[in-house]
Amino acid sequence: MLKLRSWKKIILSKLVPYSDHDKYQFGFKWQHSTMLCAGIVKQSIEYYISRGSHVFASFVDFSKAFDKVNYWTLFKQLIDDEVNRQLVALLEFWYSHQQATVVWLNTQFSPFCVGNGTKQGGILSPFLFTRYIRPLLAVISSSNVGCNIGGTAVNIFAYADDIVLLAPSWHALQDLLLLLDKCCKELGKLCNTNKTKCMILNPTGKTKIVSQTFPLFTIDGHCLQFVNEFRYLGYIISNN
């Protein structure tokens, strides 16, 4: 009998439908890296500021992103992808019968049910998580709001749950944040407004600077903090 790990590898090979919106997701993908994602973010910013435009960026943080994946929303997404229903039923059984226990000082506590979230370190987890948040990437990248180069939206980039939004105007980024908040609520996710930061990058030509100060951005009525630099995927992005 094949081990469970081998079964999961087989299942994974049957689960990977491609969407055009997946190009905005750099996490857990062959020949993709944090360096590639951060580099494209940087080049997109430089494209705009070198042409006399501001860029408004928001570095989004989710509260317990992997733990708050709703199984039943995820399984419906797989059915919509026309994944074999027997495979979906198998995943439903596995995930709806999960249990965990806590061991502390040689004492094992009673097991409890796990009702949501993708398994940390699981073979299927990277795909399942990125599939779960695909609607968010799809809505924002197809919104025609925010940065765009040569007809291609460059208004959102993601490395797993590390997401950055880019827009050439204050109002455009605020509109993207409203879309983000709407999608998060539909997916049962929560944006951590204490850790979500915003940045204003001025055009390289000083005569093109519209203003040095702008109103704070908001998500669901909560104000977001402006920063002068931010560590994104291990790389420092600064407003100068």
Short mmCIF file of N, CA and C in Angstrom, two decimals, residues 48 54-58 140 143-147 155 165-180 217:
data_model
loop_
_atom_site.label_atom_id
_atom_site.label_comp_id
_atom_site.label_asym_id
_atom_site.label_seq_id
_atom_site.Cartn_x
_atom_site.Cartn_y
_atom_site.Cartn_z
N TYR A 48 7.19 53.82 -13.07
CA TYR A 48 6.29 54.96 -12.86
C TYR A 48 7.04 56.20 -12.37
N HIS A 54 3.86 59.60 -9.10
CA HIS A 54 3.95 59.02 -7.77
C HIS A 54 3.57 57.53 -7.86
N VAL A 55 4.00 56.77 -6.88
CA VAL A 55 3.50 55.41 -6.68
C VAL A 55 3.10 55.29 -5.22
N PHE A 56 1.88 54.81 -5.00
CA PHE A 56 1.37 54.56 -3.66
C PHE A 56 1.33 53.05 -3.46
N ALA A 57 1.99 52.58 -2.42
CA ALA A 57 2.11 51.13 -2.17
C ALA A 57 1.51 50.78 -0.82
N SER A 58 0.91 49.60 -0.76
CA SER A 58 0.42 49.08 0.52
C SER A 58 0.92 47.65 0.67
N ILE A 140 -8.60 42.02 -8.08
CA ILE A 140 -7.78 43.24 -8.10
C ILE A 140 -7.03 43.40 -9.42
N SER A 143 -9.30 44.68 -12.21
CA SER A 143 -10.15 45.81 -11.85
C SER A 143 -9.90 47.06 -12.70
N ASN A 144 -8.79 47.08 -13.44
CA ASN A 144 -8.40 48.27 -14.20
C ASN A 144 -8.15 49.47 -13.29
N VAL A 145 -7.79 49.21 -12.05
CA VAL A 145 -7.45 50.24 -11.08
C VAL A 145 -6.00 50.00 -10.65
N GLY A 146 -5.23 51.07 -10.53
CA GLY A 146 -3.86 50.92 -10.07
C GLY A 146 -2.86 50.89 -11.21
N CYS A 147 -1.64 50.47 -10.93
CA CYS A 147 -0.57 50.52 -11.91
C CYS A 147 -0.78 49.52 -13.04
N ASN A 155 -0.75 45.93 -10.46
CA ASN A 155 -1.31 46.56 -9.26
C ASN A 155 -1.31 45.65 -8.05
N LEU A 165 0.15 46.05 -2.94
CA LEU A 165 -0.71 46.74 -3.90
C LEU A 165 0.02 47.99 -4.38
N LEU A 166 -0.11 48.30 -5.69
CA LEU A 166 0.56 49.46 -6.27
C LEU A 166 -0.44 50.29 -7.08
N ALA A 167 -0.39 51.60 -6.90
CA ALA A 167 -1.28 52.50 -7.64
C ALA A 167 -0.57 53.83 -7.88
N PRO A 168 -0.90 54.52 -8.99
CA PRO A 168 -0.24 55.79 -9.30
C PRO A 168 -0.92 57.00 -8.68
N SER A 169 -2.01 56.79 -7.93
CA SER A 169 -2.69 57.92 -7.29
C SER A 169 -3.24 57.47 -5.94
N TRP A 170 -3.47 58.45 -5.06
CA TRP A 170 -4.00 58.15 -3.73
C TRP A 170 -5.36 57.49 -3.83
N HIS A 171 -6.25 58.04 -4.65
CA HIS A 171 -7.61 57.50 -4.76
C HIS A 171 -7.60 56.08 -5.33
N ALA A 172 -6.69 55.80 -6.27
CA ALA A 172 -6.62 54.46 -6.85
C ALA A 172 -6.23 53.42 -5.81
N LEU A 173 -5.25 53.74 -4.97
CA LEU A 173 -4.86 52.77 -3.94
C LEU A 173 -5.98 52.59 -2.92
N GLN A 174 -6.66 53.66 -2.56
CA GLN A 174 -7.78 53.52 -1.63
C GLN A 174 -8.86 52.63 -2.22
N ASP A 175 -9.11 52.75 -3.52
CA ASP A 175 -10.08 51.88 -4.19
C ASP A 175 -9.62 50.42 -4.15
N LEU A 176 -8.32 50.19 -4.34
CA LEU A 176 -7.79 48.82 -4.27
C LEU A 176 -7.94 48.25 -2.87
N LEU A 177 -7.73 49.07 -1.87
CA LEU A 177 -7.89 48.61 -0.48
C LEU A 177 -9.35 48.27 -0.18
N LEU A 178 -10.28 49.01 -0.76
CA LEU A 178 -11.70 48.69 -0.60
C LEU A 178 -12.02 47.35 -1.25
N LEU A 179 -11.46 47.11 -2.45
CA LEU A 179 -11.65 45.82 -3.11
C LEU A 179 -11.04 44.69 -2.29
N LEU A 180 -9.85 44.93 -1.77
CA LEU A 180 -9.17 43.94 -0.93
C LEU A 180 -10.03 43.58 0.28
N PHE A 217 -4.56 56.14 4.49
CA PHE A 217 -5.44 55.14 3.87
C PHE A 217 -6.20 54.41 4.97
#
